[in-house]
Short mmCIF file of C-alpha atoms in Angstrom, two decimals:
data_model
loop_
_atom_site.label_atom_id
_atom_site.label_comp_id
_atom_site.label_asym_id
_atom_site.label_seq_id
_atom_site.Cartn_x
_atom_site.Cartn_y
_atom_site.Cartn_z
CA MET O 4 -24.74 21.86 1.39
CA THR O 5 -23.52 18.37 -0.82
CA ASN O 6 -20.58 16.94 0.85
CA HIS O 7 -18.47 17.26 -1.79
CA MET O 8 -16.10 14.18 -0.33
CA LEU O 9 -19.34 12.16 -2.20
CA SER O 10 -19.15 13.48 -5.06
CA GLY O 11 -16.37 10.95 -6.00
CA GLN O 12 -16.72 7.47 -6.64
CA SER O 13 -16.57 5.05 -4.27
CA ALA O 14 -14.15 3.06 -3.96
CA PHE O 15 -15.39 -0.03 -3.28
CA ALA O 16 -18.31 -1.72 -5.07
CA PRO O 17 -22.00 -1.15 -3.84
CA ALA O 18 -22.68 -4.93 -3.05
CA HIS O 19 -19.28 -4.90 -1.10
CA THR O 20 -19.29 -5.07 3.28
CA ALA O 21 -16.42 -2.88 4.00
CA ASP O 22 -18.93 0.30 1.63
CA ILE O 23 -20.71 1.90 5.14
CA ALA O 24 -17.75 1.88 6.65
CA ASN O 25 -16.48 3.67 3.36
CA ALA O 26 -18.80 5.71 2.48
CA LEU O 27 -19.26 7.51 6.32
CA ALA O 28 -14.69 8.15 5.60
CA ASN O 29 -16.10 10.45 3.01
CA ALA O 30 -19.03 11.68 4.32
CA SER O 31 -17.32 12.90 7.00
CA GLY O 32 -15.15 15.33 5.03
CA LEU O 33 -12.32 13.99 6.45
CA ARG O 34 -10.47 11.82 3.00
CA ILE O 35 -7.92 14.00 1.55
CA GLU O 36 -8.63 13.94 -2.73
CA ILE O 37 -6.16 11.24 -4.56
CA ASP O 38 -4.70 14.46 -6.82
CA ARG O 39 -3.94 16.03 -3.21
CA ARG O 40 -2.59 12.84 -1.68
CA ARG O 41 -0.22 11.58 -3.94
CA GLY O 42 2.82 9.31 -3.24
CA ARG O 43 0.97 9.83 0.53
CA GLY O 44 0.29 7.30 3.22
CA ALA O 45 -2.70 8.52 5.18
CA GLY O 46 -5.55 9.78 2.97
CA LEU O 47 -6.98 11.51 6.39
CA ASN O 48 -5.39 14.70 7.72
CA PRO O 49 -7.87 15.31 10.69
CA SER O 50 -7.20 17.97 13.01
CA GLY O 51 -4.71 16.98 15.84
CA ARG O 52 -7.01 15.11 18.85
CA PHE O 53 -5.46 18.26 21.45
CA GLU O 54 -7.21 20.71 18.66
CA THR O 55 -10.60 22.84 19.55
CA GLU O 56 -11.77 22.82 16.57
CA GLN O 57 -12.51 20.22 13.91
CA ARG O 58 -11.94 20.36 10.14
CA GLU O 59 -14.29 19.40 7.45
CA ALA O 60 -14.00 19.60 3.44
CA PHE O 61 -17.26 20.35 2.40
CA ASP O 62 -18.68 22.19 -1.50
CA ASP O 63 -20.16 25.41 -0.28
CA GLY O 64 -20.92 26.07 -4.04
CA TRP O 65 -17.95 27.77 -5.27
CA GLN O 66 -15.98 24.84 -6.61
CA THR O 67 -13.15 25.99 -4.54
CA LEU O 68 -11.82 22.62 -2.96
CA GLU O 69 -10.79 21.61 -7.09
CA ASP O 70 -8.84 24.51 -7.15
CA LEU O 71 -6.90 23.38 -4.00
CA PRO O 72 -3.26 22.48 -4.74
CA ALA O 73 -1.65 18.72 -3.88
CA PHE O 74 0.44 18.80 -0.37
CA LYS O 75 4.35 19.13 -0.20
CA THR O 76 6.59 18.64 2.11
CA GLU O 77 7.63 21.61 4.13
CA VAL O 78 10.53 21.81 6.41
CA GLN O 79 10.48 24.14 9.44
CA VAL O 80 13.81 24.44 12.32
CA GLU O 81 13.21 23.21 15.18
CA LYS O 82 15.40 24.34 17.96
CA PRO O 83 15.02 22.34 21.26
CA ARG O 84 17.51 22.60 24.29
CA SER O 85 18.50 18.94 24.41
CA ILE O 86 18.81 16.42 22.09
CA ILE O 87 18.87 12.87 23.77
CA THR O 88 15.64 11.52 25.20
CA ARG O 89 15.57 8.89 27.38
CA ASN O 90 12.97 5.92 28.76
CA GLU O 91 12.56 2.95 31.11
CA SER O 92 10.00 1.26 29.16
CA PRO O 93 10.67 -2.75 29.50
CA ASP O 94 9.90 -3.37 26.01
CA ILE O 95 13.68 -1.99 24.56
CA PRO O 96 17.36 -2.68 24.78
CA PHE O 97 17.87 0.86 25.62
CA ASP O 98 17.91 4.05 27.67
CA ARG O 99 18.27 6.54 25.44
CA SER O 100 17.72 8.08 21.44
CA ILE O 101 18.01 10.80 19.11
CA ASN O 102 15.30 11.66 16.72
CA PRO O 103 17.08 14.37 14.25
CA TYR O 104 13.82 15.12 12.37
CA ARG O 105 9.92 15.45 13.49
CA GLY O 106 7.61 13.57 11.33
CA CYS O 107 9.03 11.58 8.68
CA GLU O 108 8.68 11.73 4.80
CA HIS O 109 8.58 7.96 4.88
CA GLY O 110 4.71 7.76 4.96
CA CYS O 111 3.79 4.43 6.39
CA ILE O 112 0.94 4.62 7.56
CA TYR O 113 1.03 2.23 10.59
CA CYS O 114 4.33 4.53 12.02
CA PHE O 115 3.21 4.37 15.94
CA ALA O 116 5.44 8.14 15.87
CA ARG O 117 2.36 9.76 14.01
CA PRO O 118 0.59 10.62 17.03
CA THR O 119 3.44 13.18 18.41
CA HIS O 120 2.32 15.50 15.68
CA SER O 121 -0.44 17.00 17.40
CA TYR O 122 1.73 17.67 20.26
CA MET O 123 3.12 20.72 17.00
CA GLY O 124 -1.23 21.28 16.21
CA LEU O 125 -0.53 19.28 13.68
CA SER O 126 -2.33 16.39 12.02
CA ALA O 127 -1.60 12.67 12.80
CA GLY O 128 -2.41 11.98 8.94
CA ILE O 129 -1.18 13.79 5.56
CA ASP O 130 0.57 16.61 8.09
CA PHE O 131 3.21 14.09 10.04
CA GLU O 132 4.48 12.97 6.20
CA ALA O 133 5.12 16.99 4.37
CA ARG O 134 5.27 19.10 7.40
CA LEU O 135 8.63 17.88 8.50
CA PHE O 136 10.60 19.38 11.58
CA ALA O 137 14.77 19.46 11.67
CA LYS O 138 16.73 19.77 14.25
CA PRO O 139 19.71 21.11 12.56
CA ASP O 140 22.23 22.15 16.29
CA ALA O 141 21.00 18.24 16.70
CA ALA O 142 24.88 17.94 16.51
CA LYS O 143 26.50 20.82 18.53
CA LEU O 144 23.12 19.54 21.59
CA LEU O 145 25.07 16.27 21.73
CA GLU O 146 28.27 17.22 21.41
CA ARG O 147 27.46 18.88 24.29
CA GLU O 148 25.94 16.75 26.31
CA LEU O 149 28.52 14.28 25.86
CA ALA O 150 30.64 16.62 27.16
CA LYS O 151 28.91 17.29 30.66
CA PRO O 152 30.12 16.16 33.62
CA GLY O 153 29.02 12.55 34.47
CA TYR O 154 28.23 11.54 31.24
CA LYS O 155 27.90 7.70 31.04
CA PRO O 156 28.39 6.13 27.77
CA ARG O 157 26.13 3.99 26.76
CA THR O 158 24.11 2.71 23.39
CA LEU O 159 22.00 5.68 21.94
CA ALA O 160 19.47 4.37 19.31
CA ILE O 161 18.50 6.82 16.40
CA GLY O 162 15.48 5.73 14.17
CA THR O 163 13.79 4.16 16.89
CA ASN O 164 10.37 7.23 16.29
CA THR O 165 10.70 8.38 13.05
CA ASP O 166 13.59 8.08 10.34
CA PRO O 167 17.31 9.96 10.38
CA TYR O 168 17.57 8.84 6.48
CA GLN O 169 14.55 9.94 5.34
CA PRO O 170 14.28 11.54 2.24
CA ILE O 171 15.24 15.11 3.13
CA GLU O 172 18.37 13.70 5.12
CA ARG O 173 20.40 14.19 1.27
CA GLU O 174 19.87 18.21 1.93
CA TRP O 175 19.70 18.43 5.83
CA ARG O 176 22.44 16.19 6.31
CA ILE O 177 21.71 15.65 10.09
CA MET O 178 22.50 12.57 11.20
CA ARG O 179 25.25 12.97 9.00
CA GLN O 180 26.89 15.62 11.45
CA ILE O 181 25.76 13.37 14.55
CA LEU O 182 27.53 10.07 13.48
CA GLU O 183 30.82 12.57 13.46
CA VAL O 184 29.82 13.87 16.69
CA LEU O 185 29.61 9.70 17.94
CA ALA O 186 32.68 8.80 16.11
CA GLU O 187 35.30 11.32 17.30
CA ALA O 188 33.94 10.76 21.24
CA GLU O 189 34.24 6.73 20.08
CA HIS O 190 30.31 6.46 21.45
CA PRO O 191 28.00 4.11 20.40
CA VAL O 192 25.61 3.67 18.27
CA ALA O 193 22.10 1.77 17.56
CA ILE O 194 20.51 2.62 14.07
CA VAL O 195 17.27 1.68 12.65
CA THR O 196 16.30 2.82 9.33
CA LYS O 197 14.32 1.75 6.44
CA SER O 198 16.26 3.33 3.62
CA ALA O 199 19.25 2.38 2.08
CA LEU O 200 20.43 5.71 2.36
CA VAL O 201 22.16 4.73 5.45
CA THR O 202 25.02 2.76 3.21
CA ARG O 203 26.00 6.54 2.20
CA ASP O 204 27.84 7.11 5.96
CA ILE O 205 29.32 3.67 5.27
CA ASP O 206 32.65 5.85 5.69
CA ILE O 207 31.75 6.75 9.51
CA LEU O 208 29.98 3.60 10.62
CA ALA O 209 32.55 1.10 9.00
CA PRO O 210 35.63 2.34 11.65
CA LEU O 211 32.62 2.49 14.28
CA ALA O 212 32.10 -1.10 13.38
CA LYS O 213 35.55 -1.73 13.55
CA LYS O 214 35.78 -0.74 17.10
CA SER O 215 32.49 -2.29 17.90
CA LEU O 216 31.27 0.86 18.70
CA ALA O 217 27.92 0.52 15.62
CA LYS O 218 25.54 -1.31 14.56
CA VAL O 219 22.95 -1.10 11.88
CA ALA O 220 18.98 -2.46 11.22
CA LEU O 221 16.35 -2.51 8.58
CA SER O 222 13.30 -2.79 8.69
CA VAL O 223 11.79 -4.63 5.57
CA THR O 224 8.16 -4.99 6.50
CA THR O 225 7.01 -6.67 2.79
CA LEU O 226 8.97 -7.71 -0.55
CA ASP O 227 5.48 -7.38 -2.15
CA LYS O 228 6.19 -4.23 -4.20
CA LYS O 229 2.93 -2.93 -4.79
CA LEU O 230 2.15 -3.89 -1.36
CA ALA O 231 5.36 -1.80 0.22
CA ARG O 232 4.59 0.72 -2.41
CA SER O 233 1.12 1.45 -0.84
CA MET O 234 1.82 0.94 2.40
CA GLU O 235 5.30 2.69 2.92
CA PRO O 236 4.70 5.00 -0.30
CA ARG O 237 8.43 6.90 0.20
CA ALA O 238 10.79 4.64 1.48
CA SER O 239 13.42 2.45 0.19
CA THR O 240 11.81 -0.48 -2.36
CA PRO O 241 12.51 -3.55 -0.74
CA GLU O 242 15.58 -4.72 -2.93
CA LYS O 243 17.50 -1.45 -1.94
CA ARG O 244 16.83 -2.68 1.26
CA LEU O 245 18.35 -5.80 0.87
CA GLU O 246 21.04 -4.34 -1.06
CA ALA O 247 22.01 -2.20 2.05
CA ILE O 248 22.18 -5.23 4.28
CA LYS O 249 24.48 -6.23 1.31
CA ALA O 250 26.64 -2.87 1.23
CA LEU O 251 26.70 -2.65 5.07
CA THR O 252 27.70 -6.42 5.83
CA GLU O 253 30.56 -6.54 3.30
CA ALA O 254 32.02 -3.55 4.80
CA GLY O 255 32.34 -5.50 8.42
CA ILE O 256 29.13 -3.53 9.80
CA PRO O 257 27.11 -6.21 12.00
CA THR O 258 23.47 -5.89 10.68
CA SER O 259 20.22 -7.29 11.54
CA VAL O 260 16.99 -7.25 9.77
CA MET O 261 13.39 -6.13 11.86
CA VAL O 262 10.39 -7.77 10.48
CA ALA O 263 7.94 -4.61 11.44
CA PRO O 264 5.17 -4.28 11.68
CA VAL O 265 3.86 -7.44 10.91
CA ILE O 266 0.61 -7.32 10.14
CA PRO O 267 -1.69 -10.68 9.96
CA ALA O 268 -3.70 -11.90 6.50
CA LEU O 269 -1.60 -8.78 4.47
CA ASN O 270 2.00 -9.50 5.97
CA ASP O 271 2.44 -12.63 7.80
CA HIS O 272 3.39 -15.23 5.38
CA GLU O 273 5.98 -13.50 4.62
CA ILE O 274 8.08 -13.90 7.97
CA GLU O 275 10.72 -16.65 6.66
CA ARG O 276 10.83 -14.83 3.24
CA ILE O 277 11.63 -12.01 4.65
CA LEU O 278 14.19 -14.12 7.05
CA ASP O 279 15.64 -15.57 4.09
CA SER O 280 15.69 -13.01 2.25
CA ALA O 281 17.68 -10.59 5.14
CA LYS O 282 20.41 -14.05 5.38
CA ALA O 283 20.61 -13.96 2.16
CA ALA O 284 21.77 -10.70 2.30
CA GLY O 285 24.22 -10.84 5.25
CA ALA O 286 22.08 -10.29 8.41
CA THR O 287 23.27 -11.98 11.81
CA GLU O 288 20.62 -11.09 13.24
CA ALA O 289 16.99 -10.48 13.62
CA SER O 290 13.49 -9.14 15.29
CA TYR O 291 10.04 -8.44 14.60
CA VAL O 292 6.85 -6.11 15.69
CA LEU O 293 3.71 -6.67 16.22
CA LEU O 294 1.68 -3.84 14.78
CA ARG O 295 0.09 -0.94 16.82
CA LEU O 296 -2.20 1.39 16.21
CA PRO O 297 -2.14 3.71 19.25
CA LEU O 298 -4.66 7.11 19.38
CA GLU O 299 -4.28 8.54 15.76
CA VAL O 300 -2.85 5.69 13.95
CA SER O 301 -6.52 3.25 14.42
CA PRO O 302 -8.56 5.22 11.97
CA LEU O 303 -5.87 5.77 9.91
CA PHE O 304 -4.68 2.84 9.37
CA ARG O 305 -8.49 1.37 9.11
CA ASP O 306 -9.10 3.80 6.18
CA TRP O 307 -5.94 2.77 4.13
CA LEU O 308 -7.04 -0.89 5.33
CA LEU O 309 -10.61 0.09 3.36
CA ARG O 310 -9.18 2.09 0.50
CA ASN O 311 -6.25 -0.51 -0.81
CA TYR O 312 -7.31 -4.38 0.75
CA PRO O 313 -11.10 -3.57 0.98
CA ASP O 314 -11.77 -7.59 0.51
CA ARG O 315 -9.52 -8.35 3.96
CA TYR O 316 -10.84 -5.42 6.05
CA ARG O 317 -12.79 -7.52 9.09
CA HIS O 318 -10.60 -10.20 8.78
CA VAL O 319 -7.12 -8.63 9.66
CA MET O 320 -9.30 -5.73 11.80
CA SER O 321 -10.81 -9.21 13.55
CA LEU O 322 -6.94 -10.85 13.78
CA ILE O 323 -5.51 -7.78 15.00
CA ARG O 324 -8.06 -7.11 18.08
CA SER O 325 -8.09 -10.95 19.03
CA MET O 326 -4.04 -10.46 19.69
CA ARG O 327 -4.69 -6.92 21.38
CA ASP O 328 -7.39 -8.35 24.24
CA GLY O 329 -11.32 -7.11 22.43
CA LYS O 330 -8.94 -4.22 20.98
CA ASP O 331 -7.70 -2.15 18.16
CA TYR O 332 -4.24 -1.70 20.96
CA ASP O 333 -2.58 -2.47 23.80
CA ALA O 334 -0.70 -0.16 25.55
CA GLU O 335 0.28 -2.87 28.40
CA PHE O 336 3.86 -3.57 28.49
CA GLY O 337 4.96 -7.14 27.86
CA LYS O 338 1.91 -7.08 25.80
CA ARG O 339 2.88 -3.72 23.15
CA MET O 340 5.30 -5.64 20.57
CA LYS O 341 4.12 -9.11 20.27
CA GLY O 342 0.85 -9.10 21.45
CA ALA O 343 -0.86 -12.16 22.48
CA GLY O 344 -3.20 -14.85 22.13
CA PRO O 345 -2.51 -18.26 20.00
CA TYR O 346 -2.73 -15.99 16.57
CA ALA O 347 0.33 -13.50 18.37
CA TRP O 348 2.62 -16.88 19.82
CA GLN O 349 2.01 -18.84 16.68
CA ILE O 350 3.61 -15.77 15.11
CA GLY O 351 6.29 -15.78 17.17
CA ARG O 352 7.07 -19.49 17.14
CA ARG O 353 7.35 -19.54 13.62
CA PHE O 354 9.58 -16.60 13.93
CA GLU O 355 11.98 -18.61 16.20
CA MET O 356 12.04 -21.35 14.32
CA ALA O 357 12.77 -19.17 11.26
CA THR O 358 16.01 -17.46 13.17
CA LYS O 359 16.76 -20.65 14.75
CA ARG O 360 16.57 -22.43 11.05
CA LEU O 361 18.85 -19.93 10.09
CA GLY O 362 21.05 -19.61 12.56
CA MET O 363 20.32 -16.01 13.26
CA VAL O 364 19.80 -14.38 16.99
CA ARG O 365 17.47 -11.74 18.49
CA ARG O 366 20.04 -8.88 20.14
CA GLY O 367 22.92 -10.72 19.89
CA ILE O 368 25.46 -8.08 18.66
CA HIS O 369 26.15 -6.28 22.24
CA LEU O 370 28.64 -2.71 21.59
CA ARG O 371 31.19 -1.53 23.63
CA ASP O 372 30.60 2.27 26.06
CA ASP O 373 34.38 1.80 27.15
CA LEU O 374 36.13 3.27 24.36
CA PHE O 375 34.64 6.74 25.32
CA VAL O 376 36.51 10.30 25.13
CA PRO O 377 34.47 12.84 25.96
CA PRO O 378 34.28 15.58 22.98
CA GLY O 379 36.16 18.88 23.89
CA GLY O 380 36.45 21.39 20.47
CA ALA O 381 33.77 23.28 19.44
CA GLY O 382 30.36 23.77 20.97
CA VAL O 383 31.30 22.86 24.37
CA GLN O 384 31.21 25.18 27.25
CA LEU O 385 34.69 24.45 29.35
CA SER O 386 35.53 23.66 33.12
CA LEU O 387 37.03 26.82 34.07
CA LEU O 388 40.03 25.55 35.54
#
């Protein structure tokens, strides 16, 4: 049998140093043909790490691979028992969060949440972008949890795993329902997104912000349209994100910019430009996160890098490993977000100098938690008198 993937034209010139790695990826049978994955970030769709069987594409002589349809977004309903997730990580400034969706159609190749799809028996590759899970009962679950006796309000972070404003939110509107519950309870909320769709909910966020109960962070990874479309294929364009910062700020909603992730030799030269642009749009707060490549994210990112920037592959990966103790990723608390070593120090210093020059603060906006009113409406089981 002849491997079907090898019959396609190689993305690299024969003399290129990345040619061997590219050939291995093709020969593995894991790389998906471009017509099937158009508009997606990942080029691979390997089996989940918990699966006992591994998939491999090959031509059995019947030419059936050529008839496979393109990947289309499918949404399944997930019915969790609770909606608030708690954590004790010292690297993040919140202890509770909500994820309205599992998987993300934005398809950001670097997304550190990709490995979570393995818990569903699915791939961290294209499955993560195309086979999504929605939680339509999220608002009712939230209302019930906020009404529990003894609940103590603290800022709820939304968008820290998968984006609550990914394209399917236009139809499902789960995030908006969650905000309506939080607004009714006067509960603090912090949102992270890379979608301009967040401006749809200004009518809810602005009154919350007026009471110091809401803030929004827009992730701006690059100002390069070509890089953004390749790296974050279905996310809002950089211009739309900056316009969203402006619209939110003009509505009185505290807005910050996240330069995340910073990728050495790919977008790190844009740090100052991104901060300048965000400041001009109205952002008052800023933060950054170094590229993280846990578990399946590493091979997916490396394959993307080989396909799109083969000339930079070795340099990018060398710098990443120089900041990760010689590995693709180091999950140690205190290091996983910012890295270590001279190059990581340089990135941190540049960010510090730029934010100081622009008068931007880091995590300086504090939200109130003393206005909270426990819900008592639909979906809440009232205590017996």
